[in-house]
């Protein structure tokens, strides 16, 4: 029996308003409410987005007499680190965040020789019910606010600077943490706009270095394409045939593989950006040679050169019957997809020993001791 999919947000208490929730007009209005000069709005935004400071008490260009008032009105603490675990010689760091209502979300900071990436969450939990995903099995608790999303980015960028040296900058943001980003469309869109806008309106990260993942919410994919932001779309496919995908990705019962691929093609043609297809390789489930052939054929026909396949060695969740495919099977799968004229690589795996699969740390309540 397929669990009912959840697209609408439950209605818990809304997080308090934060500067990062506001666009330029909203910041100006908030500053006016505080009775401060208009130029303070730009000044505060520059501190937050440009200098990565989220506490007005540390903003030395702000008069000491108003710092506390500004902190209370525009910089409430939204996320508190409840656990912080590292592996890969300190190059991978996973943080469990606790929100003001007690819900928990995760982000992962990953350092590579040529880039620094933060993987962020867009929802607390997820309503897509994919059976091999720890987050999906936990269900959806609520959408994150725009500021809660952006605080994960700011915290990652600040950690790079403070812990690894001033020359370390955040270069990539991927919406591949907890949740289905396109099911929280308005807030994710606002967050993306502020991630790519230059300071003082955003963090100034290249749109080409921002990836938004989705299990295939077809209307939202097309809407995102029409925004023409130029970010990368990652389609979590996991099976090339409807029979299996109905089970692995239950949203497929609403929008079939063909519809998802047609929307992906629309995105690629509209934005000029190649689409990434994510495929978690699961032993004995979706790793058969004939499925590799079918995947290559369908992607070649639907997207041609406008697609790249990211094979993901499954990171099993505790107690799960799912397991990663053996390496020889993985290599043969790659060979067969490439033989159909489709680019295909295996994603570098990080953080297995710190429960880095989405939702694992939250499900465990923190790191193992």
PDB file of C-alpha atoms in Angstrom, residues 160-337:
ATOM      1  CA  UNK A 160      34.344  27.841   6.303  1.00  0.00           C
ATOM      2  CA  UNK A 161      35.721  31.294   7.010  1.00  0.00           C
ATOM      3  CA  UNK A 162      36.064  30.910  10.769  1.00  0.00           C
ATOM      4  CA  UNK A 163      37.306  27.316  10.973  1.00  0.00           C
ATOM      5  CA  UNK A 164      39.333  26.908   7.793  1.00  0.00           C
ATOM      6  CA  UNK A 165      40.665  30.396   7.065  1.00  0.00           C
ATOM      7  CA  UNK A 166      39.485  33.618   5.477  1.00  0.00           C
ATOM      8  CA  UNK A 167      40.345  32.324   2.007  1.00  0.00           C
ATOM      9  CA  UNK A 168      37.759  29.552   2.249  1.00  0.00           C
ATOM     10  CA  UNK A 169      34.491  30.559   0.605  1.00  0.00           C
ATOM     11  CA  UNK A 170      31.261  28.738  -0.030  1.00  0.00           C
ATOM     12  CA  UNK A 171      31.025  28.013  -3.747  1.00  0.00           C
ATOM     13  CA  UNK A 172      28.093  25.594  -4.124  1.00  0.00           C
ATOM     14  CA  UNK A 173      24.656  25.148  -2.550  1.00  0.00           C
ATOM     15  CA  UNK A 174      22.577  22.027  -3.142  1.00  0.00           C
ATOM     16  CA  UNK A 175      18.962  21.594  -2.050  1.00  0.00           C
ATOM     17  CA  UNK A 176      19.401  17.877  -1.421  1.00  0.00           C
ATOM     18  CA  UNK A 177      18.912  17.713   2.323  1.00  0.00           C
ATOM     19  CA  UNK A 178      15.663  16.957   4.091  1.00  0.00           C
ATOM     20  CA  UNK A 179      12.442  17.629   2.213  1.00  0.00           C
ATOM     21  CA  UNK A 180      11.140  18.118  -1.328  1.00  0.00           C
ATOM     22  CA  UNK A 181      12.182  21.671  -2.294  1.00  0.00           C
ATOM     23  CA  UNK A 182       9.474  22.174  -4.909  1.00  0.00           C
ATOM     24  CA  UNK A 183       6.782  21.263  -2.360  1.00  0.00           C
ATOM     25  CA  UNK A 184       7.887  24.404  -0.473  1.00  0.00           C
ATOM     26  CA  UNK A 185       8.088  26.384  -3.680  1.00  0.00           C
ATOM     27  CA  UNK A 186       7.562  30.015  -2.635  1.00  0.00           C
ATOM     28  CA  UNK A 187      10.044  29.916   0.233  1.00  0.00           C
ATOM     29  CA  UNK A 188      12.648  27.950  -1.709  1.00  0.00           C
ATOM     30  CA  UNK A 189      12.332  30.362  -4.637  1.00  0.00           C
ATOM     31  CA  UNK A 190      12.875  33.342  -2.329  1.00  0.00           C
ATOM     32  CA  UNK A 191      15.867  31.587  -0.766  1.00  0.00           C
ATOM     33  CA  UNK A 192      17.406  30.824  -4.163  1.00  0.00           C
ATOM     34  CA  UNK A 193      16.938  34.429  -5.269  1.00  0.00           C
ATOM     35  CA  UNK A 194      18.826  35.620  -2.179  1.00  0.00           C
ATOM     36  CA  UNK A 195      21.535  32.983  -2.493  1.00  0.00           C
ATOM     37  CA  UNK A 196      22.415  34.144  -6.003  1.00  0.00           C
ATOM     38  CA  UNK A 197      21.892  37.910  -5.590  1.00  0.00           C
ATOM     39  CA  UNK A 198      25.069  39.885  -4.798  1.00  0.00           C
ATOM     40  CA  UNK A 199      25.429  41.547  -1.370  1.00  0.00           C
ATOM     41  CA  UNK A 200      23.656  43.382   0.163  1.00  0.00           C
ATOM     42  CA  UNK A 201      20.680  41.532  -1.308  1.00  0.00           C
ATOM     43  CA  UNK A 202      22.126  38.025  -1.150  1.00  0.00           C
ATOM     44  CA  UNK A 203      25.189  35.833  -0.747  1.00  0.00           C
ATOM     45  CA  UNK A 204      26.400  36.283  -4.330  1.00  0.00           C
ATOM     46  CA  UNK A 205      26.834  32.595  -5.191  1.00  0.00           C
ATOM     47  CA  UNK A 206      26.704  31.810  -8.900  1.00  0.00           C
ATOM     48  CA  UNK A 207      23.346  30.459 -10.082  1.00  0.00           C
ATOM     49  CA  UNK A 208      25.244  27.771 -11.973  1.00  0.00           C
ATOM     50  CA  UNK A 209      26.547  26.535  -8.618  1.00  0.00           C
ATOM     51  CA  UNK A 210      23.095  26.146  -7.043  1.00  0.00           C
ATOM     52  CA  UNK A 211      21.252  22.850  -7.499  1.00  0.00           C
ATOM     53  CA  UNK A 212      17.572  22.311  -6.730  1.00  0.00           C
ATOM     54  CA  UNK A 213      16.552  18.669  -6.429  1.00  0.00           C
ATOM     55  CA  UNK A 214      13.066  17.257  -6.941  1.00  0.00           C
ATOM     56  CA  UNK A 215      11.405  13.846  -7.112  1.00  0.00           C
ATOM     57  CA  UNK A 216       9.424  15.110 -10.085  1.00  0.00           C
ATOM     58  CA  UNK A 217       6.705  17.641  -9.211  1.00  0.00           C
ATOM     59  CA  UNK A 218       6.006  18.339 -12.863  1.00  0.00           C
ATOM     60  CA  UNK A 219       4.039  21.635 -12.681  1.00  0.00           C
ATOM     61  CA  UNK A 220       6.598  23.108 -10.270  1.00  0.00           C
ATOM     62  CA  UNK A 221       9.498  22.080 -12.549  1.00  0.00           C
ATOM     63  CA  UNK A 222       7.900  23.996 -15.399  1.00  0.00           C
ATOM     64  CA  UNK A 223       7.208  27.001 -13.173  1.00  0.00           C
ATOM     65  CA  UNK A 224      10.816  27.012 -11.978  1.00  0.00           C
ATOM     66  CA  UNK A 225      11.991  26.900 -15.580  1.00  0.00           C
ATOM     67  CA  UNK A 226       9.938  29.996 -16.342  1.00  0.00           C
ATOM     68  CA  UNK A 227      11.686  31.867 -13.520  1.00  0.00           C
ATOM     69  CA  UNK A 228      14.846  31.616 -15.682  1.00  0.00           C
ATOM     70  CA  UNK A 229      17.159  31.730 -12.674  1.00  0.00           C
ATOM     71  CA  UNK A 230      19.744  29.489 -14.324  1.00  0.00           C
ATOM     72  CA  UNK A 231      20.136  27.106 -11.389  1.00  0.00           C
ATOM     73  CA  UNK A 232      20.737  23.394 -11.988  1.00  0.00           C
ATOM     74  CA  UNK A 233      17.737  21.075 -11.800  1.00  0.00           C
ATOM     75  CA  UNK A 234      18.347  17.612 -10.349  1.00  0.00           C
ATOM     76  CA  UNK A 235      15.604  15.062 -11.046  1.00  0.00           C
ATOM     77  CA  UNK A 236      15.609  12.165  -8.580  1.00  0.00           C
ATOM     78  CA  UNK A 237      14.490   9.405 -10.946  1.00  0.00           C
ATOM     79  CA  UNK A 238      15.745   6.139  -9.369  1.00  0.00           C
ATOM     80  CA  UNK A 239      13.933   3.941 -11.924  1.00  0.00           C
ATOM     81  CA  UNK A 240      13.341   4.235 -15.687  1.00  0.00           C
ATOM     82  CA  UNK A 241      10.053   2.286 -15.678  1.00  0.00           C
ATOM     83  CA  UNK A 242       6.744   3.297 -14.115  1.00  0.00           C
ATOM     84  CA  UNK A 243       6.117  -0.072 -12.481  1.00  0.00           C
ATOM     85  CA  UNK A 244       9.166   0.168 -10.220  1.00  0.00           C
ATOM     86  CA  UNK A 245       9.153   3.949  -9.825  1.00  0.00           C
ATOM     87  CA  UNK A 246       5.567   3.857  -8.523  1.00  0.00           C
ATOM     88  CA  UNK A 247       7.037   1.963  -5.556  1.00  0.00           C
ATOM     89  CA  UNK A 248      10.381   3.725  -5.112  1.00  0.00           C
ATOM     90  CA  UNK A 249       9.108   7.271  -5.733  1.00  0.00           C
ATOM     91  CA  UNK A 250       5.369   7.336  -4.944  1.00  0.00           C
ATOM     92  CA  UNK A 251       4.864  10.724  -6.607  1.00  0.00           C
ATOM     93  CA  UNK A 252       5.187   8.719  -9.841  1.00  0.00           C
ATOM     94  CA  UNK A 253       1.593   7.589  -9.312  1.00  0.00           C
ATOM     95  CA  UNK A 254       0.643  11.207 -10.078  1.00  0.00           C
ATOM     96  CA  UNK A 255       3.262  12.138 -12.705  1.00  0.00           C
ATOM     97  CA  UNK A 256       4.787   9.270 -14.666  1.00  0.00           C
ATOM     98  CA  UNK A 257       8.382   8.916 -15.847  1.00  0.00           C
ATOM     99  CA  UNK A 258       7.542  10.266 -19.293  1.00  0.00           C
ATOM    100  CA  UNK A 259       5.900  13.371 -17.827  1.00  0.00           C
ATOM    101  CA  UNK A 260       8.847  14.010 -15.503  1.00  0.00           C
ATOM    102  CA  UNK A 261      11.319  13.692 -18.384  1.00  0.00           C
ATOM    103  CA  UNK A 262       9.212  15.994 -20.581  1.00  0.00           C
ATOM    104  CA  UNK A 263       9.253  18.610 -17.806  1.00  0.00           C
ATOM    105  CA  UNK A 264      13.011  18.145 -17.450  1.00  0.00           C
ATOM    106  CA  UNK A 265      13.434  18.746 -21.171  1.00  0.00           C
ATOM    107  CA  UNK A 266      11.325  21.894 -20.905  1.00  0.00           C
ATOM    108  CA  UNK A 267      13.592  23.065 -18.075  1.00  0.00           C
ATOM    109  CA  UNK A 268      16.751  22.373 -20.070  1.00  0.00           C
ATOM    110  CA  UNK A 269      15.455  24.069 -23.228  1.00  0.00           C
ATOM    111  CA  UNK A 270      14.095  27.081 -21.337  1.00  0.00           C
ATOM    112  CA  UNK A 271      17.172  27.705 -19.206  1.00  0.00           C
ATOM    113  CA  UNK A 272      19.937  26.314 -21.410  1.00  0.00           C
ATOM    114  CA  UNK A 273      21.136  24.283 -18.423  1.00  0.00           C
ATOM    115  CA  UNK A 274      21.849  20.558 -18.523  1.00  0.00           C
ATOM    116  CA  UNK A 275      19.627  18.562 -16.171  1.00  0.00           C
ATOM    117  CA  UNK A 276      21.124  16.186 -13.626  1.00  0.00           C
ATOM    118  CA  UNK A 277      19.327  12.857 -13.160  1.00  0.00           C
ATOM    119  CA  UNK A 278      19.912  11.319  -9.735  1.00  0.00           C
ATOM    120  CA  UNK A 279      19.741   7.523  -9.536  1.00  0.00           C
ATOM    121  CA  UNK A 280      20.339   5.741  -6.209  1.00  0.00           C
ATOM    122  CA  UNK A 281      21.636   2.288  -7.131  1.00  0.00           C
ATOM    123  CA  UNK A 282      19.958  -0.338  -4.932  1.00  0.00           C
ATOM    124  CA  UNK A 283      21.127  -3.942  -4.900  1.00  0.00           C
ATOM    125  CA  UNK A 284      18.705  -6.239  -6.721  1.00  0.00           C
ATOM    126  CA  UNK A 285      16.043  -3.539  -7.001  1.00  0.00           C
ATOM    127  CA  UNK A 286      16.915  -1.047  -9.751  1.00  0.00           C
ATOM    128  CA  UNK A 287      20.437  -2.091 -10.791  1.00  0.00           C
ATOM    129  CA  UNK A 288      19.599  -4.683 -13.467  1.00  0.00           C
ATOM    130  CA  UNK A 289      21.359  -4.455 -16.821  1.00  0.00           C
ATOM    131  CA  UNK A 290      18.089  -4.066 -18.707  1.00  0.00           C
ATOM    132  CA  UNK A 291      17.129  -1.096 -16.518  1.00  0.00           C
ATOM    133  CA  UNK A 292      20.473   0.534 -17.300  1.00  0.00           C
ATOM    134  CA  UNK A 293      19.750   0.066 -21.014  1.00  0.00           C
ATOM    135  CA  UNK A 294      16.228   1.448 -20.616  1.00  0.00           C
ATOM    136  CA  UNK A 295      17.447   4.426 -18.583  1.00  0.00           C
ATOM    137  CA  UNK A 296      20.022   5.308 -21.229  1.00  0.00           C
ATOM    138  CA  UNK A 297      17.516   4.975 -24.063  1.00  0.00           C
ATOM    139  CA  UNK A 298      14.803   7.032 -22.395  1.00  0.00           C
ATOM    140  CA  UNK A 299      17.190   9.817 -21.391  1.00  0.00           C
ATOM    141  CA  UNK A 300      18.835   9.927 -24.801  1.00  0.00           C
ATOM    142  CA  UNK A 301      15.444  10.158 -26.473  1.00  0.00           C
ATOM    143  CA  UNK A 302      14.024  12.743 -24.065  1.00  0.00           C
ATOM    144  CA  UNK A 303      17.031  14.966 -23.378  1.00  0.00           C
ATOM    145  CA  UNK A 304      19.926  14.014 -25.647  1.00  0.00           C
ATOM    146  CA  UNK A 305      23.050  15.951 -24.611  1.00  0.00           C
ATOM    147  CA  UNK A 306      21.057  18.002 -22.093  1.00  0.00           C
ATOM    148  CA  UNK A 307      21.344  15.407 -19.319  1.00  0.00           C
ATOM    149  CA  UNK A 308      23.938  13.899 -17.013  1.00  0.00           C
ATOM    150  CA  UNK A 309      23.299  10.861 -14.803  1.00  0.00           C
ATOM    151  CA  UNK A 310      24.616  10.876 -11.237  1.00  0.00           C
ATOM    152  CA  UNK A 311      24.658   7.321  -9.923  1.00  0.00           C
ATOM    153  CA  UNK A 312      24.495   7.357  -6.131  1.00  0.00           C
ATOM    154  CA  UNK A 313      25.758   4.352  -4.154  1.00  0.00           C
ATOM    155  CA  UNK A 314      22.940   3.898  -1.648  1.00  0.00           C
ATOM    156  CA  UNK A 315      23.749   4.914   1.918  1.00  0.00           C
ATOM    157  CA  UNK A 316      21.572   2.397   3.797  1.00  0.00           C
ATOM    158  CA  UNK A 317      19.515   3.589   6.735  1.00  0.00           C
ATOM    159  CA  UNK A 318      19.740   1.614  10.016  1.00  0.00           C
ATOM    160  CA  UNK A 319      17.547  -1.487   9.958  1.00  0.00           C
ATOM    161  CA  UNK A 320      16.710  -1.084   6.286  1.00  0.00           C
ATOM    162  CA  UNK A 321      16.508  -4.018   3.874  1.00  0.00           C
ATOM    163  CA  UNK A 322      17.912  -1.789   1.134  1.00  0.00           C
ATOM    164  CA  UNK A 323      21.624  -2.016   0.322  1.00  0.00           C
ATOM    165  CA  UNK A 324      24.091  -0.563  -2.174  1.00  0.00           C
ATOM    166  CA  UNK A 325      24.826  -2.437  -5.395  1.00  0.00           C
ATOM    167  CA  UNK A 326      28.167  -4.281  -5.657  1.00  0.00           C
ATOM    168  CA  UNK A 327      30.929  -2.374  -7.436  1.00  0.00           C
ATOM    169  CA  UNK A 328      30.997  -4.691 -10.510  1.00  0.00           C
ATOM    170  CA  UNK A 329      27.253  -4.133 -10.962  1.00  0.00           C
ATOM    171  CA  UNK A 330      27.763  -0.396 -10.562  1.00  0.00           C
ATOM    172  CA  UNK A 331      30.498  -0.330 -13.208  1.00  0.00           C
ATOM    173  CA  UNK A 332      28.395  -2.326 -15.662  1.00  0.00           C
ATOM    174  CA  UNK A 333      25.440   0.006 -15.081  1.00  0.00           C
ATOM    175  CA  UNK A 334      27.614   3.013 -15.907  1.00  0.00           C
ATOM    176  CA  UNK A 335      28.952   1.306 -19.039  1.00  0.00           C
ATOM    177  CA  UNK A 336      25.478   0.499 -20.329  1.00  0.00           C
ATOM    178  CA  UNK A 337      24.096   3.992 -19.747  1.00  0.00           C
TER     179      UNK A 337
END
